[in-house]
Coordinates of N, CA and C in Angstrom, one line a residue:
X1 N -36.8 174.9 155.0 CA -37.8 174.4 154.0 C -37.2 174.5 152.6
X2 N -37.2 173.4 151.9 CA -36.6 173.4 150.6 C -37.7 173.8 149.6
X3 N -37.4 174.8 148.8 CA -38.3 175.4 147.8 C -38.1 174.6 146.5
X4 N -39.2 174.1 146.0 CA -39.2 173.4 144.7 C -39.1 174.3 143.6
X5 N -38.3 174.0 142.6 CA -38.2 174.9 141.5 C -39.1 174.3 140.4
X6 N -39.7 175.3 139.6 CA -40.6 174.9 138.5 C -39.8 174.9 137.2
X7 N -39.8 173.8 136.5 CA -39.0 173.8 135.3 C -39.6 174.8 134.3
X8 N -38.7 175.4 133.6 CA -39.1 176.4 132.5 C -39.4 175.6 131.2
X9 N -40.6 175.8 130.7 CA -41.0 175.2 129.5 C -40.7 176.1 128.3
X10 N -39.8 175.7 127.4 CA -39.5 176.5 126.2 C -40.1 175.9 125.0
X11 N -40.4 176.8 124.0 CA -41.0 176.3 122.8 C -39.9 175.6 121.9
X12 N -40.3 174.6 121.3 CA -39.4 174.0 120.3 C -39.3 174.9 119.1
X13 N -38.4 174.6 118.2 CA -38.3 175.4 116.9 C -39.6 175.2 116.1
X14 N -40.1 174.0 116.1 CA -41.3 173.7 115.3 C -42.5 174.5 115.9
X15 N -42.6 174.5 117.2 CA -43.7 175.2 117.9 C -43.6 176.7 117.6
X16 N -42.4 177.3 117.7 CA -42.2 178.7 117.5 C -42.6 179.0 116.0
X17 N -42.1 178.2 115.1 CA -42.4 178.4 113.7 C -43.9 178.3 113.4
X18 N -44.6 177.3 114.0 CA -46.0 177.1 113.8 C -46.8 178.4 114.3
X19 N -46.4 178.9 115.5 CA -47.0 180.1 116.1 C -46.8 181.3 115.2
X20 N -45.6 181.4 114.7 CA -45.3 182.6 113.8 C -46.2 182.6 112.5
X21 N -46.2 181.4 111.9 CA -47.0 181.2 110.7 C -48.5 181.4 110.9
X22 N -49.0 180.9 112.1 CA -50.4 181.0 112.4 C -50.7 182.5 112.6
X23 N -49.9 183.3 113.2 CA -50.1 184.7 113.4 C -50.1 185.4 112.1
X24 N -49.3 185.0 111.1 CA -49.2 185.7 109.8 C -50.5 185.4 109.0
X25 N -51.0 184.2 109.2 CA -52.3 183.8 108.5 C -53.5 184.6 109.1
X26 N -53.5 184.6 110.4 CA -54.6 185.2 111.1 C -54.6 186.7 110.8
X27 N -53.4 187.3 110.7 CA -53.3 188.8 110.5 C -53.5 189.2 109.0
X28 N -53.6 188.2 108.2 CA -53.7 188.4 106.7 C -52.4 188.7 106.0
X29 N -51.3 188.5 106.7 CA -50.0 188.7 106.0 C -49.8 187.5 105.0
X30 N -50.3 186.3 105.3 CA -50.3 185.2 104.4 C -51.8 185.1 104.0
X31 N -52.1 185.2 102.7 CA -53.4 185.1 102.3 C -53.9 183.7 101.8
X32 N -55.2 183.4 101.9 CA -55.6 182.1 101.4 C -55.1 181.8 100.0
X33 N -54.6 180.6 99.8 CA -54.0 180.2 98.6 C -52.5 180.4 98.4
X34 N -51.9 181.3 99.3 CA -50.5 181.5 99.3 C -49.7 180.2 99.5
X35 N -48.6 180.0 98.8 CA -47.9 178.7 98.9 C -46.8 178.9 100.0
X36 N -46.6 177.8 100.8 CA -45.6 177.8 101.8 C -44.5 176.8 101.4
X37 N -43.4 177.4 101.0 CA -42.3 176.5 100.5 C -41.3 176.1 101.7
X38 N -41.1 174.8 101.8 CA -40.3 174.3 102.9 C -38.9 174.9 102.9
X39 N -38.3 175.0 101.8 CA -36.9 175.5 101.7 C -36.8 177.0 102.0
X40 N -37.8 177.8 101.5 CA -37.8 179.2 101.8 C -38.0 179.4 103.3
X41 N -39.0 178.7 103.9 CA -39.2 178.8 105.3 C -38.0 178.5 106.2
X42 N -37.4 177.4 105.8 CA -36.2 177.0 106.5 C -35.1 178.1 106.5
X43 N -34.9 178.7 105.4 CA -33.9 179.7 105.2 C -34.4 181.0 106.0
X44 N -35.6 181.3 105.9 CA -36.1 182.6 106.6 C -36.1 182.5 108.1
X45 N -36.4 181.3 108.6 CA -36.4 181.1 110.1 C -35.1 180.5 110.6
X46 N -34.1 180.3 109.7 CA -32.8 179.7 110.1 C -33.0 178.4 110.8
X47 N -33.7 177.5 110.3 CA -33.9 176.2 110.9 C -33.8 175.1 109.8
X48 N -33.6 173.9 110.2 CA -33.6 172.8 109.2 C -35.0 172.5 108.7
X49 N -35.2 171.7 107.7 CA -36.5 171.4 107.1 C -37.4 170.5 108.1
X50 N -36.7 169.8 109.0 CA -37.5 169.0 109.9 C -38.5 169.8 110.8
X51 N -38.1 170.8 111.5 CA -39.1 171.6 112.2 C -40.1 172.3 111.3
X52 N -39.7 172.6 110.1 CA -40.6 173.2 109.1 C -41.7 172.3 108.8
X53 N -41.4 171.0 108.6 CA -42.4 170.0 108.3 C -43.3 169.8 109.5
X54 N -42.7 169.7 110.7 CA -43.5 169.5 111.9 C -44.5 170.7 112.0
X55 N -44.1 171.9 111.8 CA -44.9 173.1 112.0 C -46.1 173.0 110.9
X56 N -45.7 172.7 109.7 CA -46.7 172.6 108.6 C -47.8 171.5 108.9
X57 N -47.3 170.4 109.4 CA -48.3 169.3 109.7 C -49.2 169.8 110.9
X58 N -48.7 170.5 111.9 CA -49.5 171.0 113.0 C -50.6 172.0 112.4
X59 N -50.1 172.9 111.5 CA -51.1 173.9 111.0 C -52.1 173.2 110.1
X60 N -51.7 172.2 109.4 CA -52.7 171.4 108.6 C -53.7 170.7 109.5
X61 N -53.3 170.2 110.6 CA -54.2 169.5 111.6 C -55.2 170.5 112.1
X62 N -54.9 171.8 112.2 CA -55.8 172.8 112.7 C -56.6 173.4 111.6
X63 N -56.4 173.0 110.3 CA -57.2 173.5 109.2 C -56.7 174.8 108.6
X64 N -55.6 175.3 109.1 CA -55.1 176.6 108.6 C -54.4 176.5 107.3
X65 N -53.8 175.4 107.0 CA -53.2 175.2 105.7 C -53.6 173.8 105.1
X66 N -53.4 173.7 103.8 CA -53.7 172.4 103.1 C -52.4 171.8 102.6
X67 N -52.2 170.5 102.7 CA -51.0 169.9 102.2 C -51.4 168.8 101.2
X68 N -50.9 169.0 100.0 CA -51.2 168.0 98.9 C -49.9 167.5 98.3
X69 N -49.9 166.3 98.0 CA -48.7 165.7 97.3 C -48.4 166.4 96.0
X70 N -47.2 166.7 95.7 CA -46.7 167.4 94.5 C -47.0 168.9 94.5
X71 N -48.0 169.3 95.3 CA -48.3 170.8 95.3 C -47.8 171.4 96.5
X72 N -47.3 170.7 97.5 CA -46.8 171.3 98.8 C -47.9 171.8 99.6
X73 N -47.5 172.8 100.5 CA -48.5 173.4 101.4 C -48.9 174.8 100.9
X74 N -50.2 175.1 101.1 CA -50.8 176.4 100.8 C -51.7 176.8 102.0
X75 N -51.9 178.1 102.2 CA -52.8 178.6 103.1 C -54.3 178.1 102.7
X76 N -55.0 177.6 103.6 CA -56.3 177.0 103.3 C -57.3 178.1 102.6
X77 N -58.0 177.6 101.6 CA -59.1 178.4 101.0 C -60.4 177.6 101.3
X78 N -61.5 178.4 101.3 CA -62.8 177.7 101.5 C -63.7 178.3 100.5
X79 N -64.8 177.6 100.2 CA -65.8 178.1 99.3 C -66.8 179.0 100.0
X80 N -67.5 179.8 99.3 CA -68.5 180.7 99.9 C -69.5 180.0 100.7
X81 N -70.0 178.8 100.2 CA -71.0 178.1 101.0 C -70.4 177.6 102.3
X82 N -69.1 177.1 102.3 CA -68.5 176.6 103.6 C -68.2 177.8 104.5
X83 N -67.8 178.9 103.9 CA -67.5 180.1 104.7 C -68.7 180.6 105.5
X84 N -69.9 180.6 104.8 CA -71.1 181.0 105.4 C -71.5 180.1 106.5
X85 N -71.3 178.8 106.3 CA -71.6 177.8 107.4 C -70.7 178.1 108.6
X86 N -69.4 178.4 108.3 CA -68.5 178.6 109.4 C -68.9 179.9 110.2
X87 N -69.4 180.9 109.5 CA -69.8 182.1 110.2 C -71.1 181.8 111.1
X88 N -71.9 180.9 110.6 CA -73.1 180.5 111.4 C -72.7 179.8 112.6
X89 N -71.7 178.9 112.5 CA -71.2 178.2 113.7 C -70.5 179.2 114.7
X90 N -69.8 180.1 114.1 CA -69.1 181.1 114.9 C -70.1 181.9 115.7
X91 N -71.2 182.3 115.1 CA -72.2 183.0 115.8 C -72.7 182.3 117.0
X92 N -72.9 181.0 116.9 CA -73.4 180.2 118.0 C -72.4 180.0 119.1
X93 N -71.1 179.7 118.7 CA -70.0 179.5 119.6 C -69.7 180.8 120.4
X94 N -69.6 181.9 119.7 CA -69.4 183.2 120.3 C -70.5 183.6 121.2
X95 N -71.7 183.3 120.8 CA -72.9 183.6 121.7 C -72.8 182.8 123.0
X96 N -72.4 181.6 122.8 CA -72.2 180.7 124.0 C -71.2 181.3 125.0
X97 N -70.0 181.7 124.4 CA -69.0 182.3 125.2 C -69.5 183.5 125.9
X98 N -70.2 184.4 125.2 CA -70.8 185.6 125.9 C -71.7 185.3 127.0
X99 N -72.6 184.2 126.8 CA -73.5 183.8 127.8 C -72.8 183.3 129.0
X100 N -71.7 182.5 128.8 CA -71.0 182.0 130.0 C -70.2 183.2 130.7
X101 N -69.7 184.1 129.9 CA -69.0 185.3 130.5 C -69.9 186.1 131.4
X102 N -71.2 186.2 131.0 CA -72.2 187.0 131.8 C -72.4 186.3 133.1
X103 N -72.3 185.0 133.1 CA -72.5 184.2 134.4 C -71.3 184.0 135.2
X104 N -70.1 183.9 134.5 CA -68.9 183.5 135.2 C -67.7 184.5 135.3
X105 N -67.8 185.5 134.5 CA -66.6 186.4 134.5 C -66.3 187.0 135.9
X106 N -65.0 187.0 136.2 CA -64.7 187.6 137.5 C -64.4 189.1 137.3
X107 N -64.1 189.8 138.4 CA -64.0 191.2 138.4 C -62.9 191.7 137.4
X108 N -61.7 191.0 137.5 CA -60.6 191.4 136.6 C -61.0 191.2 135.1
X109 N -61.7 190.1 134.8 CA -62.1 189.9 133.4 C -63.1 190.9 132.9
X110 N -64.0 191.3 133.8 CA -64.9 192.4 133.4 C -64.2 193.7 133.2
X111 N -63.3 194.0 134.1 CA -62.5 195.3 133.9 C -61.7 195.2 132.6
X112 N -61.2 194.1 132.3 CA -60.4 193.9 131.1 C -61.2 194.2 129.8
X113 N -62.4 193.6 129.8 CA -63.4 193.8 128.7 C -63.7 195.3 128.5
X114 N -63.9 196.0 129.7 CA -64.2 197.4 129.6 C -63.0 198.2 129.1
X115 N -61.8 197.9 129.5 CA -60.6 198.6 129.1 C -60.4 198.4 127.6
X116 N -60.6 197.2 127.1 CA -60.4 196.9 125.6 C -61.4 197.7 124.8
X117 N -62.7 197.7 125.3 CA -63.7 198.4 124.6 C -63.4 199.9 124.5
X118 N -62.9 200.5 125.6 CA -62.5 201.9 125.6 C -61.3 202.2 124.6
X119 N -60.4 201.2 124.5 CA -59.3 201.3 123.5 C -59.9 201.3 122.1
X120 N -60.9 200.5 121.9 CA -61.5 200.4 120.6 C -62.2 201.7 120.2
X121 N -62.8 202.4 121.2 CA -63.4 203.7 121.0 C -62.4 204.7 120.5
X122 N -61.2 204.7 121.2 CA -60.1 205.6 120.8 C -59.6 205.3 119.4
X123 N -59.5 204.1 119.1 CA -58.9 203.7 117.8 C -59.8 204.1 116.7
X124 N -61.1 204.0 116.8 CA -62.0 204.4 115.8 C -62.0 205.9 115.6
X125 N -61.8 206.6 116.6 CA -61.7 208.1 116.5 C -60.4 208.5 115.8
X126 N -59.4 207.6 115.8 CA -58.1 207.9 115.1 C -58.2 207.4 113.7
X127 N -59.3 206.7 113.3 CA -59.4 206.1 112.0 C -58.3 205.2 111.6
X128 N -58.0 204.2 112.4 CA -56.9 203.2 112.1 C -57.5 201.8 111.9
X129 N -57.9 201.5 110.7 CA -58.6 200.2 110.5 C -57.8 199.0 110.9
X130 N -56.5 199.0 110.6 CA -55.7 197.8 110.9 C -55.6 197.6 112.4
X131 N -55.4 198.7 113.1 CA -55.3 198.6 114.6 C -56.7 198.3 115.2
X132 N -57.7 198.8 114.6 CA -59.1 198.4 115.0 C -59.3 196.9 114.9
X133 N -58.9 196.4 113.8 CA -59.1 194.9 113.6 C -58.4 194.1 114.7
X134 N -57.2 194.5 115.1 CA -56.4 193.8 116.1 C -57.1 194.0 117.5
X135 N -57.5 195.2 117.8 CA -58.1 195.4 119.1 C -59.5 194.7 119.2
X136 N -60.2 194.7 118.1 CA -61.4 194.0 118.0 C -61.2 192.5 118.3
X137 N -60.1 191.9 117.7 CA -59.8 190.5 118.0 C -59.6 190.3 119.5
X138 N -58.9 191.2 120.1 CA -58.6 191.1 121.5 C -59.9 191.1 122.3
X139 N -60.9 191.9 121.9 CA -62.1 192.0 122.6 C -62.8 190.6 122.6
X140 N -62.9 190.0 121.4 CA -63.5 188.7 121.3 C -62.8 187.7 122.1
X141 N -61.5 187.7 122.0 CA -60.7 186.6 122.7 C -60.8 186.8 124.2
X142 N -61.0 188.1 124.7 CA -61.2 188.3 126.1 C -62.5 187.8 126.6
X143 N -63.5 187.8 125.7 CA -64.8 187.2 126.0 C -64.6 185.6 126.1
X144 N -63.9 185.1 125.2 CA -63.6 183.6 125.3 C -63.0 183.3 126.7
X145 N -62.0 184.1 127.1 CA -61.4 183.9 128.3 C -62.3 184.0 129.5
X146 N -63.2 185.1 129.4 CA -64.1 185.4 130.5 C -65.2 184.3 130.6
X147 N -65.4 183.5 129.6 CA -66.4 182.4 129.6 C -66.0 181.4 130.7
X148 N -64.7 181.3 131.0 CA -64.1 180.4 132.0 C -64.6 178.9 131.6
X149 N -64.6 178.7 130.3 CA -64.8 177.3 129.8 C -63.7 177.0 128.8
X150 N -62.8 176.2 129.3 CA -61.6 176.0 128.5 C -61.9 175.4 127.1
X151 N -62.8 174.4 127.1 CA -63.1 173.6 125.9 C -63.8 174.5 124.9
X152 N -64.8 175.2 125.3 CA -65.6 176.1 124.4 C -64.6 177.2 123.9
X153 N -63.8 177.8 124.8 CA -62.9 178.9 124.4 C -61.9 178.4 123.3
X154 N -61.4 177.2 123.5 CA -60.4 176.6 122.5 C -61.1 176.4 121.2
X155 N -62.3 175.8 121.2 CA -63.0 175.5 119.9 C -63.3 176.8 119.2
X156 N -63.8 177.8 120.0 CA -64.2 179.1 119.3 C -63.0 179.8 118.7
X157 N -61.8 179.8 119.5 CA -60.6 180.4 118.9 C -60.1 179.7 117.7
X158 N -60.2 178.4 117.7 CA -59.7 177.6 116.6 C -60.5 177.9 115.3
X159 N -61.8 178.0 115.5 CA -62.7 178.4 114.3 C -62.5 179.8 113.9
X160 N -62.3 180.7 114.9 CA -62.1 182.1 114.6 C -60.8 182.3 113.8
X161 N -59.7 181.5 114.1 CA -58.5 181.6 113.4 C -58.7 181.1 112.0
X162 N -59.5 180.1 111.8 CA -59.8 179.6 110.4 C -60.5 180.7 109.5
X163 N -61.4 181.4 110.1 CA -62.2 182.4 109.3 C -61.5 183.8 109.3
X164 N -60.5 184.0 110.1 CA -59.9 185.3 110.2 C -59.4 185.9 108.9
X165 N -58.8 185.1 108.0 CA -58.3 185.7 106.7 C -59.5 186.3 105.9
X166 N -60.7 185.8 106.2 CA -61.9 186.3 105.5 C -62.6 187.3 106.3
X167 N -62.6 187.2 107.6 CA -63.3 188.1 108.5 C -62.8 189.5 108.4
X168 N -61.6 189.7 108.0 CA -61.0 191.0 107.8 C -61.9 191.8 106.8
X169 N -62.4 191.2 105.8 CA -63.2 191.8 104.7 C -64.5 192.4 105.3
X170 N -65.0 191.8 106.4 CA -66.2 192.3 107.1 C -65.8 193.6 107.8
X171 N -64.7 193.6 108.5 CA -64.3 194.7 109.3 C -64.1 196.0 108.5
X172 N -63.6 195.8 107.3 CA -63.2 197.0 106.5 C -64.3 197.4 105.5
X173 N -65.5 196.9 105.7 CA -66.6 197.4 104.9 C -67.0 198.8 105.4
X174 N -67.4 199.7 104.5 CA -67.8 201.1 104.9 C -68.8 201.1 106.0
X175 N -68.5 201.8 107.1 CA -69.5 201.9 108.2 C -69.5 200.7 109.2
X176 N -68.7 199.7 108.9 CA -68.7 198.5 109.7 C -68.1 198.7 111.1
X177 N -67.0 199.5 111.1 CA -66.3 199.7 112.4 C -67.2 200.4 113.4
X178 N -68.0 201.4 112.9 CA -68.9 202.1 113.8 C -70.0 201.2 114.3
X179 N -70.5 200.3 113.4 CA -71.6 199.4 113.8 C -71.0 198.4 114.8
X180 N -69.7 197.9 114.6 CA -69.1 197.0 115.5 C -69.0 197.5 116.9
X181 N -68.7 198.8 117.0 CA -68.6 199.5 118.3 C -69.9 199.4 119.0
X182 N -71.0 199.8 118.3 CA -72.3 199.7 119.0 C -72.7 198.3 119.4
X183 N -72.4 197.4 118.5 CA -72.7 196.0 118.9 C -71.9 195.4 120.0
X184 N -70.6 195.8 120.1 CA -69.8 195.4 121.2 C -70.3 196.0 122.5
X185 N -70.8 197.2 122.4 CA -71.3 197.9 123.6 C -72.5 197.1 124.2
X186 N -73.4 196.6 123.3 CA -74.6 195.9 123.7 C -74.1 194.5 124.4
X187 N -73.1 193.9 123.8 CA -72.6 192.7 124.4 C -72.0 192.9 125.7
X188 N -71.2 194.0 125.8 CA -70.5 194.3 127.0 C -71.5 194.6 128.1
X189 N -72.5 195.5 127.8 CA -73.4 195.9 128.9 C -74.2 194.7 129.4
X190 N -74.5 193.7 128.5 CA -75.2 192.5 129.0 C -74.3 191.7 129.9
X191 N -73.1 191.5 129.5 CA -72.1 190.8 130.4 C -72.0 191.4 131.7
X192 N -71.8 192.8 131.7 CA -71.6 193.5 133.0 C -72.9 193.4 133.9
X193 N -74.1 193.3 133.2 CA -75.3 193.2 133.9 C -75.7 191.7 134.3
X194 N -74.8 190.8 134.0 CA -74.9 189.4 134.2 C -76.2 188.9 133.5
X195 N -76.5 189.4 132.4 CA -77.6 189.0 131.6 C -77.2 188.0 130.6
X196 N -77.3 186.7 130.9 CA -76.8 185.7 130.1 C -77.5 185.6 128.8
X197 N -78.8 185.6 128.8 CA -79.6 185.5 127.5 C -79.3 186.7 126.6
X198 N -79.3 187.9 127.3 CA -79.0 189.1 126.5 C -77.7 189.1 125.8
X199 N -76.7 188.6 126.6 CA -75.3 188.6 126.1 C -75.2 187.6 124.9
X200 N -75.8 186.5 125.0 CA -75.8 185.5 124.0 C -76.5 186.0 122.7
X201 N -77.6 186.6 122.9 CA -78.4 187.2 121.7 C -77.6 188.3 121.0
X202 N -77.0 189.2 121.8 CA -76.3 190.3 121.3 C -75.1 189.9 120.5
X203 N -74.4 188.9 121.1 CA -73.2 188.4 120.4 C -73.5 187.6 119.1
X204 N -74.6 186.8 119.2 CA -75.0 186.1 118.0 C -75.4 187.0 116.9
X205 N -76.1 188.1 117.2 CA -76.5 189.1 116.2 C -75.3 189.8 115.7
X206 N -74.3 190.0 116.5 CA -73.1 190.7 116.1 C -72.3 189.9 115.0
X207 N -72.2 188.6 115.2 CA -71.4 187.8 114.3 C -72.2 187.4 113.1
X208 N -73.5 187.2 113.2 CA -74.3 186.7 112.1 C -74.3 187.7 110.9
X209 N -74.1 187.2 109.7 CA -74.2 188.1 108.5 C -75.6 187.9 107.9
X210 N -76.3 189.0 107.8 CA -77.6 188.9 107.1 C -77.9 190.1 106.2
X211 N -78.8 189.9 105.2 CA -79.2 191.0 104.4 C -78.1 191.6 103.6
X212 N -78.0 193.0 103.6 CA -77.1 193.7 102.9 C -75.6 193.5 103.4
X213 N -75.5 193.2 104.7 CA -74.1 192.9 105.2 C -73.6 191.7 104.6
X214 N -74.4 190.7 104.4 CA -74.0 189.4 103.8 C -73.6 189.6 102.3
X215 N -74.5 190.4 101.6 CA -74.2 190.6 100.2 C -72.9 191.4 100.0
X216 N -72.7 192.5 100.8 CA -71.5 193.3 100.7 C -70.3 192.5 101.1
X217 N -70.4 191.6 102.0 CA -69.3 190.8 102.4 C -68.8 189.9 101.3
X218 N -69.8 189.2 100.7 CA -69.5 188.3 99.5 C -68.8 189.1 98.4
X219 N -69.3 190.3 98.1 CA -68.8 191.1 97.0 C -67.4 191.6 97.3
X220 N -67.1 191.7 98.6 CA -65.7 192.3 99.0 C -64.6 191.3 98.9
X221 N -65.0 190.0 98.9 CA -63.9 188.9 98.9 C -63.4 188.7 97.5
X222 N -62.1 188.8 97.3 CA -61.5 188.6 95.9 C -61.7 187.1 95.6
X223 N -62.1 186.8 94.4 CA -62.3 185.4 94.0 C -61.0 184.6 94.1
X224 N -59.9 185.2 94.0 CA -58.6 184.5 94.1 C -58.4 183.8 95.4
X225 N -59.0 184.2 96.5 CA -58.8 183.6 97.8 C -59.9 182.6 98.2
X226 N -60.8 182.4 97.2 CA -61.9 181.4 97.5 C -61.7 180.1 96.7
X227 N -62.2 179.1 97.3 CA -62.1 177.7 96.6 C -63.4 177.6 95.8
X228 N -63.2 177.1 94.6 CA -64.3 176.9 93.7 C -65.2 175.8 94.3
X229 N -66.5 176.1 94.1 CA -67.5 175.2 94.7 C -67.5 173.9 94.0

């Protein structure tokens, strides 16, 4: 019997560059408003300017950067009003993912969520905010995966990536990491109990910014990373 070989799919230079820049934006290494110079990027990644342009156009299509004639490319900035709208949509999308996860998550996905939550508990005990932020991101993305809805997961991740440069300011507010852990536990318990409505409500409450949390969040964002209204 002849065994069919599966072709190995490799990333193009443009795709690799796009992914690298996307990660830098999501992790806050590139801040909103930072300029992306084609020549500097070509030299840093040891590529020609053609894959750089392709990568920048792909990032612009996803809303992570803005490209203007004569000004070049910059990491996208948003106004406070738009940012709050984005968080409102995030709350609904993430709530939907949690609802689906409660109904559809398989055993491996449920165990993965539990394992990530346990890692988050250890990280907060070690007082490592940057690590906490990354593990927190893993927890949310694991819920997207556990929703077993490719379209909703893709849309939720795309929007999360857009708000990530600003979402960091929420995570680092005093007392926020401890509150996040409690809120995650409520979401996790609802998913493990197959409580779809409970998981959706818990996640929506977790992402929604209200009252003092909203005021503190706005105050924590440097004006330099915001777009004028």
